[in-house]
Tab-separated table of C-alpha atoms in Angstrom:
chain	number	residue	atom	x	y	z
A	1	UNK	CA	-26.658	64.685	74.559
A	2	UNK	CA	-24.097	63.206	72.160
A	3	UNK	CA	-26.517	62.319	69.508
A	4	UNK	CA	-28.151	65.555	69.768
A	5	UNK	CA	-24.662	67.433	69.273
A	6	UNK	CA	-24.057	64.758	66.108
A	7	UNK	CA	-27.369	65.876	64.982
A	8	UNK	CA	-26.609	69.558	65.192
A	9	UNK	CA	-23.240	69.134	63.442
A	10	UNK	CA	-25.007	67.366	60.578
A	11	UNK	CA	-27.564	69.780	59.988
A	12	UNK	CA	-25.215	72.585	59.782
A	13	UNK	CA	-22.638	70.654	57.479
A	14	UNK	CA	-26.107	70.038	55.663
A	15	UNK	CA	-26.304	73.859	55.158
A	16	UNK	CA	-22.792	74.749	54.776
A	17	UNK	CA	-21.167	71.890	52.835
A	18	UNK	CA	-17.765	72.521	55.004
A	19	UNK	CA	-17.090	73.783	58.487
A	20	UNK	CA	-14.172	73.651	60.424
A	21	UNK	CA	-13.251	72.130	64.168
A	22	UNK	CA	-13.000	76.179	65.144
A	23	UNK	CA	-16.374	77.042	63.825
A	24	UNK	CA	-18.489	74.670	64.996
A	25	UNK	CA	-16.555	75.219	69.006
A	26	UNK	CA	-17.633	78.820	68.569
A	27	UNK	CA	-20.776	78.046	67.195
A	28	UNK	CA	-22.083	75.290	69.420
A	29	UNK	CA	-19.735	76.319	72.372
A	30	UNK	CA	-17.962	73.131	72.962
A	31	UNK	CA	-14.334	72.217	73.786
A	32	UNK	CA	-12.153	70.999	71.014
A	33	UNK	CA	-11.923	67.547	72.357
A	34	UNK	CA	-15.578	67.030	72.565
A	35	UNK	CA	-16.258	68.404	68.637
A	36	UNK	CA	-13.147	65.973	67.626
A	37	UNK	CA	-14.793	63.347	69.503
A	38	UNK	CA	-18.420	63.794	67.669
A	39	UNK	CA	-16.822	64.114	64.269
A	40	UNK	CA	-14.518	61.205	64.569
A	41	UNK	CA	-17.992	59.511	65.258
A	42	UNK	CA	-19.196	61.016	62.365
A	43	UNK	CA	-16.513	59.603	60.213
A	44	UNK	CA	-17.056	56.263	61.836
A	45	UNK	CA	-20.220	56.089	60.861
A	46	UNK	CA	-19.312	57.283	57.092
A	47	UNK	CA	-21.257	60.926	57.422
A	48	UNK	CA	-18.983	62.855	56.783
A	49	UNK	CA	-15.102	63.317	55.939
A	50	UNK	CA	-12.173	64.619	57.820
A	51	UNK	CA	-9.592	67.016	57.000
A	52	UNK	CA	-7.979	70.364	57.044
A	53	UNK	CA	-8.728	71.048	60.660
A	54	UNK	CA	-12.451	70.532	59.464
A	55	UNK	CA	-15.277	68.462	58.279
A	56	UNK	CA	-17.347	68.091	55.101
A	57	UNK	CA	-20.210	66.072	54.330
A	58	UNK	CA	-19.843	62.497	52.260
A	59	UNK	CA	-21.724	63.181	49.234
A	60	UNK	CA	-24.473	60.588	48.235
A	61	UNK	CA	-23.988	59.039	45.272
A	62	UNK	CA	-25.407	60.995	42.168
A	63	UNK	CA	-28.873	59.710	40.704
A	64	UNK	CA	-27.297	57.735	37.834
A	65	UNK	CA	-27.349	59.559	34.326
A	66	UNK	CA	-29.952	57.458	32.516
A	67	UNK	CA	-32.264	57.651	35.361
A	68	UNK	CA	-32.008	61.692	35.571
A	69	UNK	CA	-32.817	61.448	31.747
A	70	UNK	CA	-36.706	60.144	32.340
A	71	UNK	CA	-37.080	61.332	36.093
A	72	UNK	CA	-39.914	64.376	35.871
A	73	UNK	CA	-39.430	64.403	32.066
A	74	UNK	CA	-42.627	65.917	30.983
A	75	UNK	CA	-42.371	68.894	33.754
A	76	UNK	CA	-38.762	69.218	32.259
A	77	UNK	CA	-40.171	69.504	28.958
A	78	UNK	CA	-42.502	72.305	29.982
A	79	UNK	CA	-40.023	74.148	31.549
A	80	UNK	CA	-37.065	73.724	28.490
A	81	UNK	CA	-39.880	74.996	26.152
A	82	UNK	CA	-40.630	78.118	28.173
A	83	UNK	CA	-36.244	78.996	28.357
A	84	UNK	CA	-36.421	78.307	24.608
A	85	UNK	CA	-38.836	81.340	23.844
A	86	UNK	CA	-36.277	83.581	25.225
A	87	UNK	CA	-34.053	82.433	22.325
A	88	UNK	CA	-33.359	84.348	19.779
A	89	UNK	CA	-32.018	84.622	16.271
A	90	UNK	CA	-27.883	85.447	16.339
A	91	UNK	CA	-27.800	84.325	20.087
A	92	UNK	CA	-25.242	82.900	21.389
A	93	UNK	CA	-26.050	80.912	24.491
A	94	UNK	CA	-24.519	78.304	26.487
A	95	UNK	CA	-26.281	75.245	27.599
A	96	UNK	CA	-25.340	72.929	30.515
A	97	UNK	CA	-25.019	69.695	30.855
A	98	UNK	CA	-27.800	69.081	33.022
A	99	UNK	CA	-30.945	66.802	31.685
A	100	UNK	CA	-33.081	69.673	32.215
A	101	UNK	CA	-31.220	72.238	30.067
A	102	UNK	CA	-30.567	69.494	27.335
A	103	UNK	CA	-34.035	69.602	26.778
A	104	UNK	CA	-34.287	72.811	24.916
A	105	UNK	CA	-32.290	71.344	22.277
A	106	UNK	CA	-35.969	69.936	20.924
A	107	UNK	CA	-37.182	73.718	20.777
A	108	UNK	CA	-34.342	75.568	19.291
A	109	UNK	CA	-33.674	73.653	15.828
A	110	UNK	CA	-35.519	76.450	13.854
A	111	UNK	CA	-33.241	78.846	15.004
A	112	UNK	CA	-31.356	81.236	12.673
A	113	UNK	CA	-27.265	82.441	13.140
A	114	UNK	CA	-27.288	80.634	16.397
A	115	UNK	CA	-24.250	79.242	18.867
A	116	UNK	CA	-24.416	76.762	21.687
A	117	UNK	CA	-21.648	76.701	23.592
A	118	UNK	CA	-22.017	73.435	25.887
A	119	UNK	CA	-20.179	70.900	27.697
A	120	UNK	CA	-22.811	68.082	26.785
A	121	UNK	CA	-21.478	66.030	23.386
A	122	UNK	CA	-24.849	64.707	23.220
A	123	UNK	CA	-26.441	67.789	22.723
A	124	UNK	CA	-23.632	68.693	20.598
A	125	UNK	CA	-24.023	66.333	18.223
A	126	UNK	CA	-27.686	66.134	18.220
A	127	UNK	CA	-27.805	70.212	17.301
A	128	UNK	CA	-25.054	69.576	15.107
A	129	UNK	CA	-27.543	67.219	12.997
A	130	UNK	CA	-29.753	69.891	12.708
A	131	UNK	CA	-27.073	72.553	11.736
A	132	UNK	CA	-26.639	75.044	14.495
A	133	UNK	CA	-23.369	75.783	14.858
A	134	UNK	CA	-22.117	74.011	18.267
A	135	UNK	CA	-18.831	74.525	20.603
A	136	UNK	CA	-18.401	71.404	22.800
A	137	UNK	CA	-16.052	72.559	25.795
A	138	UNK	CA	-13.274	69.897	26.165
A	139	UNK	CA	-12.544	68.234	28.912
A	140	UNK	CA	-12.831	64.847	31.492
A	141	UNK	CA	-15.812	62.655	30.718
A	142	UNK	CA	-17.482	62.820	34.256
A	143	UNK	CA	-20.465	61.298	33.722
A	144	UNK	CA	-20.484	58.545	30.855
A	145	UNK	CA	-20.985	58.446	28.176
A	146	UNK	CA	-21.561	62.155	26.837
A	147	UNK	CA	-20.961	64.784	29.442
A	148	UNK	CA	-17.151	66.655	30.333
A	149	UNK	CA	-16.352	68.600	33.439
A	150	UNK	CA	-12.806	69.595	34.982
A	151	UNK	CA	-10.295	72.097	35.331
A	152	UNK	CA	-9.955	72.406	31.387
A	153	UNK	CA	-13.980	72.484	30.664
A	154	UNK	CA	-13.870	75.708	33.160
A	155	UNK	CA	-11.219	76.817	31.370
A	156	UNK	CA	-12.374	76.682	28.198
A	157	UNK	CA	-15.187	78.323	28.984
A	158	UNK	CA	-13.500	81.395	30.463
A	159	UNK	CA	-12.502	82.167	26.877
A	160	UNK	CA	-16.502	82.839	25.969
A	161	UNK	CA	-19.181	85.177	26.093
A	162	UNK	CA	-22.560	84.395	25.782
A	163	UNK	CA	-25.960	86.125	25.432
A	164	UNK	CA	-27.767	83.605	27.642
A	165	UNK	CA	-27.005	80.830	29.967
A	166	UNK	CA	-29.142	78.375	30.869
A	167	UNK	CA	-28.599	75.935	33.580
A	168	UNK	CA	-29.766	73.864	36.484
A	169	UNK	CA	-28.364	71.768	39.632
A	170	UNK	CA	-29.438	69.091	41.519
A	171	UNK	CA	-31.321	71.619	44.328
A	172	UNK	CA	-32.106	75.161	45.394
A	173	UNK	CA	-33.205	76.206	48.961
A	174	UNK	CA	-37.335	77.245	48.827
A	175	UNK	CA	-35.490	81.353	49.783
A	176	UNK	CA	-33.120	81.007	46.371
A	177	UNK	CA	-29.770	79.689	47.359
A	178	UNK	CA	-28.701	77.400	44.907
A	179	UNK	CA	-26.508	74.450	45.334
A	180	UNK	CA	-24.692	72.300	43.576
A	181	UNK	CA	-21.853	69.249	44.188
A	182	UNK	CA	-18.384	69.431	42.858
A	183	UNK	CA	-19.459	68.354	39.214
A	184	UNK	CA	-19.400	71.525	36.901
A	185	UNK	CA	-19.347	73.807	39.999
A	186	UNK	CA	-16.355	76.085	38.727
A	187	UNK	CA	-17.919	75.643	35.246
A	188	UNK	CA	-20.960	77.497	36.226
A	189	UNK	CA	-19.581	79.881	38.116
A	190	UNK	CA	-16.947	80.748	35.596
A	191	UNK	CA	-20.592	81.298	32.742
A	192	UNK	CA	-22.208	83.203	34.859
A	193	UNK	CA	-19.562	86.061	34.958
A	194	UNK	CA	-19.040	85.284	31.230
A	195	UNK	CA	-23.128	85.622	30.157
A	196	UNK	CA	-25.323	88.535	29.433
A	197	UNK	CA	-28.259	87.068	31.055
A	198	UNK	CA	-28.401	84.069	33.515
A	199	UNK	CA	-31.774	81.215	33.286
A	200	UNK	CA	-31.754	78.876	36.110
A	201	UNK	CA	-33.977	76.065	35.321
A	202	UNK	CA	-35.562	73.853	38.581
A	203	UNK	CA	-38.563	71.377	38.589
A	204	UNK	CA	-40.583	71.432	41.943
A	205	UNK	CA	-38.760	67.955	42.939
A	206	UNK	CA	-35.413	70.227	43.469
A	207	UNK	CA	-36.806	72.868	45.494
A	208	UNK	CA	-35.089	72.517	49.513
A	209	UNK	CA	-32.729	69.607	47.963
A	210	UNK	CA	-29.542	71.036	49.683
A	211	UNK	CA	-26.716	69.410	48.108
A	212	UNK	CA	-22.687	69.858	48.512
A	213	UNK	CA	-22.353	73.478	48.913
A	214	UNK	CA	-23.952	76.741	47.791
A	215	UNK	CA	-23.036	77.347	44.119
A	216	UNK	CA	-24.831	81.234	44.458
A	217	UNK	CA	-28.116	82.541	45.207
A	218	UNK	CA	-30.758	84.363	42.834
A	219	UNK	CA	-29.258	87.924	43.205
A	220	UNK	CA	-26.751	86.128	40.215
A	221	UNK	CA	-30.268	84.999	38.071
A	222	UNK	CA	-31.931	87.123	35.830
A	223	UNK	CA	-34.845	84.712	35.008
A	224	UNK	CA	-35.786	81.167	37.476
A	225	UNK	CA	-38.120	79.010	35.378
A	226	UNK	CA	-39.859	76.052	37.486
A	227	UNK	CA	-43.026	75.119	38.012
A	228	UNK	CA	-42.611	75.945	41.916
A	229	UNK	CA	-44.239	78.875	43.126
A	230	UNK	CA	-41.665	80.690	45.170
A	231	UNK	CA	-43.317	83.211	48.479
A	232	UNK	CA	-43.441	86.986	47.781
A	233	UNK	CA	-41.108	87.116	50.124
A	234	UNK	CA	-38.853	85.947	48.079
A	235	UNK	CA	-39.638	87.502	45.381
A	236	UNK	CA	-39.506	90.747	47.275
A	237	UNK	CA	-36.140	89.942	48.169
A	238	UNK	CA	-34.671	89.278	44.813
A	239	UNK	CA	-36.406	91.854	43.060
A	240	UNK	CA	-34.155	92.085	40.152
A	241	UNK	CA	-35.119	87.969	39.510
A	242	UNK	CA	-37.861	87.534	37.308
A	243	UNK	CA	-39.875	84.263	38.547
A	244	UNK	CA	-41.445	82.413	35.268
A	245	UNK	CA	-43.939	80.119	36.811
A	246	UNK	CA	-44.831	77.168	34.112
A	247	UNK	CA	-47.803	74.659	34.979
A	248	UNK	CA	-47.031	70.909	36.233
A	249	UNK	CA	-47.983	68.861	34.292
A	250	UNK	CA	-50.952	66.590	35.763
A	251	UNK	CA	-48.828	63.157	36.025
A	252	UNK	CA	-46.181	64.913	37.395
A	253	UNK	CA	-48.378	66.316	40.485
């Protein structure tokens, strides 16, 4: 019974990222004590962590950077080169600091009068090189060697507006709720109010990857391009979402 209860408790931190002692007494209609009990076993077992009268999952440690770079690179490719056609001359866009989104960079030299705003110095530089005019958003270097998150990056951003974001986390849910861990979590938020139109960018490897907590779902999208197709159900209910279905490539299947 006490596993079962563990197991329960870990799916729905799973889902919800954080959940207090309260909620989950209400929820699963145990006493205090006994939730206490499970979670310090939880803790004991390094699940999850304690505090604030609640619980939240222990994050797994991030795929490391220079692995994300060549993990589904080709289907990344495909996708990048689809979000660059919806690029335009005089944009002004901001760019993530995802691997997926830094692959558009290859696509968008020709451009005319454009801006990237980006948190990425790699992609800075590199569009730099090929003169289109760049803002790199200060910050803490978060993931070595090239890429700056924090309080500051967030708030740097605040002070732009762009034509088009495009960006992409480490999962969304197969019905369109889109998560993503503490890294650049107020930074995308904080774009998405600030950007004309919103491109979320996903490979078929991400789709039901739930990760820290729910970042937003597609009602806050204009365009998801993956090469996942997504149930008319869901589609039905996020009709203002257009889904951009791109082909996987063959040694990606």
């Amino acid at each position: 019974m006490a596993k079962k209860r563990t197991d329960i408790i870990l799916d729905i931190l799973k889902s919800e990222g954080y959940v207090t002692v309260k909620y989950l007494t209400e929820k699963l209609h145990y006493s205090t004590a006994t939730i206490n009990r499970d979670l310090n076993d939880l803790q004991n077992r390094k699940l999850i962590k304690r505090h604030y009268g609640g619980a939240e999952l222990v994050e797994s440690r991030a795929t490391p950077l220079v692995f994300r770079y060549h993990k589904m690179r080709p289907v990344k490719n495909v996708i990048a080169k689809k979000a660059a056609d919806f690029i335009n001359n005089g944009d002004t866009i901001f760019i993530d600091a995802s691997t997926t989104a830094q692959c558009i960079g290859q696509y968008i030299t020709d451009k005319k009068d454009l801006t990237v705003i980006t948190n990425n110095m790699m992609l800075a530089s590199f569009l730099s090189e090929n003169n289109i005019k760049c803002i790199c958003l200060g910050g803490e270097i978060v993931e070595i060697p090239y890429m700056l998150d924090g309080a500051d990056t967030a708030e740097f951003a605040s002070h732009y507006i762009a034509d088009k974001m495009f960006f992409s986390t480490g999962g969304i849910s197969s019905d369109g709720a889109i998560y993503g861990g503490n890294a650049y979590y107020y930074l995308h938020l904080t774009m998405q109010k600030n950007s004309d139109k919103v491109f979320y960018l996903a490979d078929h490897q991400k789709i039901d990857v739930k990760i820290k907590k729910i970042l937003f779902d597609l009602s806050k999208v204009d365009y998801i391009i993956s090469d996942y197709t997504f149930n008319d159900s869901v589609k039905e209910k996020y009709k203002d979402t257009n889904f951009i279905e791109v082909p996987t490539p063959k040694t990606q299947k």
